[in-house]
């Protein structure tokens, strides 16, 4: 069976499971999407890896995995979503070290969080897309893209007290950048996202 390359389309709140998220993958050369229900921690980890501007001051578990792999010269070649049983996706992490290839069984959410960090391709098989793939209408795609706020997702695990952001518009850029650094340092990604948005408005 031939492999079909996937890309991350977005992350949104799950409509069927409370406290969970729907990670939506899309085939690179087609219109089908593959929604996968994942936990809040994995959603946060994927969202942070996709966000170029904000980095946590301490490494998450998947960041530690990447550091470990880089240290010992282990390359992540690809992720393959190879099986679907009773609504549960099974994946493999294809690794290589010193020319020797190993295939590791892994949860799909972990595999994708790792793949994003290594910029490794994500694949699945045609029969899985036939079985679980869906076609999104244009309005659904737009709604998903609007929901795909990586900072909003990344702030879900540790809820922080709401902070007054009404005065951001009156602050100079230098002060905004300072507050952005402080918010990242405190792991308050929701606040950091709001400050970043204010900075972006002025760009």
PDB file of C-alpha atoms in Angstrom:
ATOM      1  CA  UNK A   1       0.000   0.000   0.000  1.00  0.00           C
ATOM      2  CA  UNK A   2       1.274   3.440  -0.858  1.00  0.00           C
ATOM      3  CA  UNK A   3       1.784   6.085   1.778  1.00  0.00           C
ATOM      4  CA  UNK A   4      -0.098   9.390   1.711  1.00  0.00           C
ATOM      5  CA  UNK A   5       1.618  12.447   3.134  1.00  0.00           C
ATOM      6  CA  UNK A   6      -0.305  14.511   5.676  1.00  0.00           C
ATOM      7  CA  UNK A   7       0.036  18.001   7.074  1.00  0.00           C
ATOM      8  CA  UNK A   8      -1.409  19.578  10.207  1.00  0.00           C
ATOM      9  CA  UNK A   9      -4.559  21.479   9.302  1.00  0.00           C
ATOM     10  CA  UNK A  10      -5.462  22.705  12.756  1.00  0.00           C
ATOM     11  CA  UNK A  11      -6.389  22.006  16.348  1.00  0.00           C
ATOM     12  CA  UNK A  12      -9.821  22.700  17.771  1.00  0.00           C
ATOM     13  CA  UNK A  13     -11.806  21.843  20.864  1.00  0.00           C
ATOM     14  CA  UNK A  14     -13.384  18.411  20.630  1.00  0.00           C
ATOM     15  CA  UNK A  15     -17.161  18.550  20.192  1.00  0.00           C
ATOM     16  CA  UNK A  16     -17.550  14.983  21.471  1.00  0.00           C
ATOM     17  CA  UNK A  17     -15.151  14.658  24.415  1.00  0.00           C
ATOM     18  CA  UNK A  18     -14.894  17.218  27.199  1.00  0.00           C
ATOM     19  CA  UNK A  19     -11.345  18.389  27.901  1.00  0.00           C
ATOM     20  CA  UNK A  20     -10.036  16.881  24.669  1.00  0.00           C
ATOM     21  CA  UNK A  21      -8.979  18.384  21.356  1.00  0.00           C
ATOM     22  CA  UNK A  22      -9.367  17.421  17.735  1.00  0.00           C
ATOM     23  CA  UNK A  23      -6.101  17.411  15.814  1.00  0.00           C
ATOM     24  CA  UNK A  24      -7.006  17.651  12.144  1.00  0.00           C
ATOM     25  CA  UNK A  25      -4.548  16.315   9.581  1.00  0.00           C
ATOM     26  CA  UNK A  26      -5.012  16.940   5.863  1.00  0.00           C
ATOM     27  CA  UNK A  27      -3.635  15.044   2.889  1.00  0.00           C
ATOM     28  CA  UNK A  28      -1.059  17.089   0.982  1.00  0.00           C
ATOM     29  CA  UNK A  29      -2.423  16.244  -2.452  1.00  0.00           C
ATOM     30  CA  UNK A  30      -6.135  15.966  -1.863  1.00  0.00           C
ATOM     31  CA  UNK A  31      -9.090  17.277   0.089  1.00  0.00           C
ATOM     32  CA  UNK A  32      -9.594  14.629   2.749  1.00  0.00           C
ATOM     33  CA  UNK A  33      -8.883  15.342   6.400  1.00  0.00           C
ATOM     34  CA  UNK A  34      -8.180  12.983   9.271  1.00  0.00           C
ATOM     35  CA  UNK A  35      -9.467  14.172  12.678  1.00  0.00           C
ATOM     36  CA  UNK A  36      -7.751  12.610  15.693  1.00  0.00           C
ATOM     37  CA  UNK A  37      -8.881  13.154  19.298  1.00  0.00           C
ATOM     38  CA  UNK A  38      -5.931  13.996  21.559  1.00  0.00           C
ATOM     39  CA  UNK A  39      -5.452  15.100  25.157  1.00  0.00           C
ATOM     40  CA  UNK A  40      -4.849  18.638  26.386  1.00  0.00           C
ATOM     41  CA  UNK A  41      -1.153  18.077  27.145  1.00  0.00           C
ATOM     42  CA  UNK A  42      -0.416  16.718  23.681  1.00  0.00           C
ATOM     43  CA  UNK A  43      -2.435  19.527  22.081  1.00  0.00           C
ATOM     44  CA  UNK A  44      -0.391  22.060  24.042  1.00  0.00           C
ATOM     45  CA  UNK A  45       2.866  20.373  23.089  1.00  0.00           C
ATOM     46  CA  UNK A  46       2.008  20.339  19.380  1.00  0.00           C
ATOM     47  CA  UNK A  47       0.772  23.933  19.481  1.00  0.00           C
ATOM     48  CA  UNK A  48       3.951  25.182  21.167  1.00  0.00           C
ATOM     49  CA  UNK A  49       6.136  23.341  18.651  1.00  0.00           C
ATOM     50  CA  UNK A  50       4.228  24.939  15.774  1.00  0.00           C
ATOM     51  CA  UNK A  51       4.542  28.427  17.232  1.00  0.00           C
ATOM     52  CA  UNK A  52       7.763  30.114  16.182  1.00  0.00           C
ATOM     53  CA  UNK A  53       7.627  33.112  18.508  1.00  0.00           C
ATOM     54  CA  UNK A  54       6.971  31.591  21.927  1.00  0.00           C
ATOM     55  CA  UNK A  55       9.128  28.987  23.592  1.00  0.00           C
ATOM     56  CA  UNK A  56       8.647  27.634  27.123  1.00  0.00           C
ATOM     57  CA  UNK A  57      11.534  28.405  29.496  1.00  0.00           C
ATOM     58  CA  UNK A  58      11.694  24.743  30.534  1.00  0.00           C
ATOM     59  CA  UNK A  59      11.579  21.851  28.063  1.00  0.00           C
ATOM     60  CA  UNK A  60       8.376  19.841  27.722  1.00  0.00           C
ATOM     61  CA  UNK A  61       8.623  16.049  27.523  1.00  0.00           C
ATOM     62  CA  UNK A  62       8.738  16.090  23.714  1.00  0.00           C
ATOM     63  CA  UNK A  63      11.428  18.791  23.783  1.00  0.00           C
ATOM     64  CA  UNK A  64      13.466  16.554  26.084  1.00  0.00           C
ATOM     65  CA  UNK A  65      13.007  13.684  23.631  1.00  0.00           C
ATOM     66  CA  UNK A  66      14.416  15.837  20.848  1.00  0.00           C
ATOM     67  CA  UNK A  67      17.383  16.938  22.949  1.00  0.00           C
ATOM     68  CA  UNK A  68      18.054  13.310  23.888  1.00  0.00           C
ATOM     69  CA  UNK A  69      17.820  12.184  20.253  1.00  0.00           C
ATOM     70  CA  UNK A  70      20.072  14.970  18.992  1.00  0.00           C
ATOM     71  CA  UNK A  71      22.636  14.242  21.709  1.00  0.00           C
ATOM     72  CA  UNK A  72      22.881  10.589  20.713  1.00  0.00           C
ATOM     73  CA  UNK A  73      22.576  11.246  16.969  1.00  0.00           C
ATOM     74  CA  UNK A  74      19.186   9.583  16.568  1.00  0.00           C
ATOM     75  CA  UNK A  75      17.291  10.845  13.535  1.00  0.00           C
ATOM     76  CA  UNK A  76      13.510  10.759  13.246  1.00  0.00           C
ATOM     77  CA  UNK A  77      12.845   9.910   9.610  1.00  0.00           C
ATOM     78  CA  UNK A  78       9.052   9.805   9.540  1.00  0.00           C
ATOM     79  CA  UNK A  79       5.824   9.046  11.360  1.00  0.00           C
ATOM     80  CA  UNK A  80       3.361   6.520   9.936  1.00  0.00           C
ATOM     81  CA  UNK A  81      -0.238   6.240  11.137  1.00  0.00           C
ATOM     82  CA  UNK A  82      -0.612   2.604  10.216  1.00  0.00           C
ATOM     83  CA  UNK A  83      -3.718   1.220  11.904  1.00  0.00           C
ATOM     84  CA  UNK A  84      -7.180   2.214  13.114  1.00  0.00           C
ATOM     85  CA  UNK A  85      -8.990  -0.038  15.596  1.00  0.00           C
ATOM     86  CA  UNK A  86     -12.258   0.933  17.303  1.00  0.00           C
ATOM     87  CA  UNK A  87     -11.593   4.610  16.703  1.00  0.00           C
ATOM     88  CA  UNK A  88      -8.016   4.464  18.047  1.00  0.00           C
ATOM     89  CA  UNK A  89      -5.136   5.332  15.703  1.00  0.00           C
ATOM     90  CA  UNK A  90      -1.867   3.408  15.981  1.00  0.00           C
ATOM     91  CA  UNK A  91       1.379   4.970  14.810  1.00  0.00           C
ATOM     92  CA  UNK A  92       5.034   4.144  14.291  1.00  0.00           C
ATOM     93  CA  UNK A  93       8.051   6.370  14.742  1.00  0.00           C
ATOM     94  CA  UNK A  94      10.745   5.501  12.200  1.00  0.00           C
ATOM     95  CA  UNK A  95      14.179   6.288  13.656  1.00  0.00           C
ATOM     96  CA  UNK A  96      17.729   5.886  12.389  1.00  0.00           C
ATOM     97  CA  UNK A  97      21.087   5.820  14.136  1.00  0.00           C
ATOM     98  CA  UNK A  98      24.408   5.031  12.476  1.00  0.00           C
ATOM     99  CA  UNK A  99      22.622   3.653   9.430  1.00  0.00           C
ATOM    100  CA  UNK A 100      20.436   1.275  11.450  1.00  0.00           C
ATOM    101  CA  UNK A 101      16.697   1.858  11.188  1.00  0.00           C
ATOM    102  CA  UNK A 102      14.309   1.093  14.033  1.00  0.00           C
ATOM    103  CA  UNK A 103      10.516   1.323  14.108  1.00  0.00           C
ATOM    104  CA  UNK A 104       8.962   2.232  17.457  1.00  0.00           C
ATOM    105  CA  UNK A 105       5.324   1.872  18.427  1.00  0.00           C
ATOM    106  CA  UNK A 106       3.914   5.164  19.722  1.00  0.00           C
ATOM    107  CA  UNK A 107       0.714   7.002  20.450  1.00  0.00           C
ATOM    108  CA  UNK A 108      -0.270   9.119  17.467  1.00  0.00           C
ATOM    109  CA  UNK A 109      -0.408  12.340  19.492  1.00  0.00           C
ATOM    110  CA  UNK A 110       3.134  11.793  20.804  1.00  0.00           C
ATOM    111  CA  UNK A 111       4.382  10.831  17.344  1.00  0.00           C
ATOM    112  CA  UNK A 112       3.056  14.048  15.826  1.00  0.00           C
ATOM    113  CA  UNK A 113       4.394  16.211  18.670  1.00  0.00           C
ATOM    114  CA  UNK A 114       7.811  14.679  17.975  1.00  0.00           C
ATOM    115  CA  UNK A 115       7.477  14.900  14.184  1.00  0.00           C
ATOM    116  CA  UNK A 116       6.814  18.642  14.389  1.00  0.00           C
ATOM    117  CA  UNK A 117      10.004  19.154  16.386  1.00  0.00           C
ATOM    118  CA  UNK A 118      12.083  17.189  13.884  1.00  0.00           C
ATOM    119  CA  UNK A 119      10.208  18.512  10.840  1.00  0.00           C
ATOM    120  CA  UNK A 120       9.673  14.848   9.985  1.00  0.00           C
ATOM    121  CA  UNK A 121       6.961  13.924   7.466  1.00  0.00           C
ATOM    122  CA  UNK A 122       3.693  12.343   8.619  1.00  0.00           C
ATOM    123  CA  UNK A 123       2.103   9.588   6.534  1.00  0.00           C
ATOM    124  CA  UNK A 124      -0.878   7.278   6.567  1.00  0.00           C
ATOM    125  CA  UNK A 125      -2.319   4.616   4.274  1.00  0.00           C
ATOM    126  CA  UNK A 126      -5.105   4.952   1.738  1.00  0.00           C
ATOM    127  CA  UNK A 127      -7.342   2.458   3.552  1.00  0.00           C
ATOM    128  CA  UNK A 128      -7.180   4.529   6.760  1.00  0.00           C
ATOM    129  CA  UNK A 129      -8.140   7.708   4.915  1.00  0.00           C
ATOM    130  CA  UNK A 130     -10.940   5.802   3.196  1.00  0.00           C
ATOM    131  CA  UNK A 131     -12.201   4.592   6.547  1.00  0.00           C
ATOM    132  CA  UNK A 132     -11.744   7.671   8.750  1.00  0.00           C
ATOM    133  CA  UNK A 133     -11.088  10.572   6.371  1.00  0.00           C
ATOM    134  CA  UNK A 134     -13.688  13.293   5.910  1.00  0.00           C
ATOM    135  CA  UNK A 135     -14.187  16.066   3.398  1.00  0.00           C
ATOM    136  CA  UNK A 136     -14.437  19.513   4.948  1.00  0.00           C
ATOM    137  CA  UNK A 137     -16.683  22.081   3.364  1.00  0.00           C
ATOM    138  CA  UNK A 138     -15.127  25.481   2.721  1.00  0.00           C
ATOM    139  CA  UNK A 139     -16.970  27.078   5.637  1.00  0.00           C
ATOM    140  CA  UNK A 140     -15.810  24.283   7.950  1.00  0.00           C
ATOM    141  CA  UNK A 141     -12.221  24.786   6.825  1.00  0.00           C
ATOM    142  CA  UNK A 142     -12.473  28.498   7.549  1.00  0.00           C
ATOM    143  CA  UNK A 143     -13.982  27.810  10.972  1.00  0.00           C
ATOM    144  CA  UNK A 144     -11.186  25.363  11.767  1.00  0.00           C
ATOM    145  CA  UNK A 145      -8.506  27.822  10.696  1.00  0.00           C
ATOM    146  CA  UNK A 146     -10.092  30.497  12.872  1.00  0.00           C
ATOM    147  CA  UNK A 147     -10.062  28.111  15.845  1.00  0.00           C
ATOM    148  CA  UNK A 148      -6.429  27.182  15.277  1.00  0.00           C
ATOM    149  CA  UNK A 149      -4.880  29.581  17.777  1.00  0.00           C
ATOM    150  CA  UNK A 150      -1.758  27.864  19.051  1.00  0.00           C
ATOM    151  CA  UNK A 151      -1.461  30.181  22.040  1.00  0.00           C
ATOM    152  CA  UNK A 152      -5.026  29.511  23.108  1.00  0.00           C
ATOM    153  CA  UNK A 153      -4.418  25.787  22.958  1.00  0.00           C
ATOM    154  CA  UNK A 154      -1.064  26.005  24.707  1.00  0.00           C
ATOM    155  CA  UNK A 155      -2.556  27.875  27.663  1.00  0.00           C
ATOM    156  CA  UNK A 156      -5.203  25.258  28.446  1.00  0.00           C
ATOM    157  CA  UNK A 157      -3.210  22.972  30.725  1.00  0.00           C
ATOM    158  CA  UNK A 158      -2.269  25.551  33.334  1.00  0.00           C
ATOM    159  CA  UNK A 159      -5.033  28.105  33.706  1.00  0.00           C
ATOM    160  CA  UNK A 160      -3.628  31.460  34.760  1.00  0.00           C
ATOM    161  CA  UNK A 161      -5.575  34.281  36.400  1.00  0.00           C
ATOM    162  CA  UNK A 162      -7.034  36.672  33.873  1.00  0.00           C
ATOM    163  CA  UNK A 163      -4.973  39.802  33.548  1.00  0.00           C
ATOM    164  CA  UNK A 164      -6.087  43.222  32.438  1.00  0.00           C
ATOM    165  CA  UNK A 165      -4.966  43.711  28.868  1.00  0.00           C
ATOM    166  CA  UNK A 166      -6.966  46.839  28.135  1.00  0.00           C
ATOM    167  CA  UNK A 167      -3.919  49.083  28.491  1.00  0.00           C
ATOM    168  CA  UNK A 168      -1.757  47.237  25.928  1.00  0.00           C
ATOM    169  CA  UNK A 169      -2.714  49.716  23.227  1.00  0.00           C
ATOM    170  CA  UNK A 170      -1.228  52.574  25.247  1.00  0.00           C
ATOM    171  CA  UNK A 171       2.105  50.870  25.939  1.00  0.00           C
ATOM    172  CA  UNK A 172       5.218  51.532  23.834  1.00  0.00           C
ATOM    173  CA  UNK A 173       6.669  48.636  21.817  1.00  0.00           C
ATOM    174  CA  UNK A 174       9.680  48.328  24.096  1.00  0.00           C
ATOM    175  CA  UNK A 175       7.447  47.756  27.103  1.00  0.00           C
ATOM    176  CA  UNK A 176       5.298  45.270  25.173  1.00  0.00           C
ATOM    177  CA  UNK A 177       8.356  43.208  24.253  1.00  0.00           C
ATOM    178  CA  UNK A 178       9.433  43.267  27.898  1.00  0.00           C
ATOM    179  CA  UNK A 179       6.025  42.060  29.061  1.00  0.00           C
ATOM    180  CA  UNK A 180       6.031  39.393  26.347  1.00  0.00           C
ATOM    181  CA  UNK A 181       9.331  38.019  27.677  1.00  0.00           C
ATOM    182  CA  UNK A 182       7.949  38.034  31.224  1.00  0.00           C
ATOM    183  CA  UNK A 183       4.765  36.243  30.183  1.00  0.00           C
ATOM    184  CA  UNK A 184       6.783  33.536  28.408  1.00  0.00           C
ATOM    185  CA  UNK A 185       9.077  33.238  31.431  1.00  0.00           C
ATOM    186  CA  UNK A 186       6.025  32.687  33.649  1.00  0.00           C
ATOM    187  CA  UNK A 187       4.619  30.171  31.148  1.00  0.00           C
ATOM    188  CA  UNK A 188       1.521  32.359  30.765  1.00  0.00           C
ATOM    189  CA  UNK A 189       1.037  31.655  27.065  1.00  0.00           C
ATOM    190  CA  UNK A 190      -2.470  33.108  26.928  1.00  0.00           C
ATOM    191  CA  UNK A 191      -1.237  36.515  28.071  1.00  0.00           C
ATOM    192  CA  UNK A 192       1.790  36.196  25.792  1.00  0.00           C
ATOM    193  CA  UNK A 193      -0.531  35.596  22.853  1.00  0.00           C
ATOM    194  CA  UNK A 194      -2.491  38.764  23.597  1.00  0.00           C
ATOM    195  CA  UNK A 195       0.684  40.828  23.870  1.00  0.00           C
ATOM    196  CA  UNK A 196       2.015  39.291  20.655  1.00  0.00           C
ATOM    197  CA  UNK A 197      -1.245  40.169  18.895  1.00  0.00           C
ATOM    198  CA  UNK A 198      -0.897  43.792  19.988  1.00  0.00           C
ATOM    199  CA  UNK A 199       2.705  43.842  18.718  1.00  0.00           C
ATOM    200  CA  UNK A 200       1.580  42.316  15.414  1.00  0.00           C
ATOM    201  CA  UNK A 201      -1.036  45.046  14.942  1.00  0.00           C
ATOM    202  CA  UNK A 202       1.717  47.630  14.901  1.00  0.00           C
ATOM    203  CA  UNK A 203       3.945  45.789  12.448  1.00  0.00           C
TER     204      UNK A 203
END
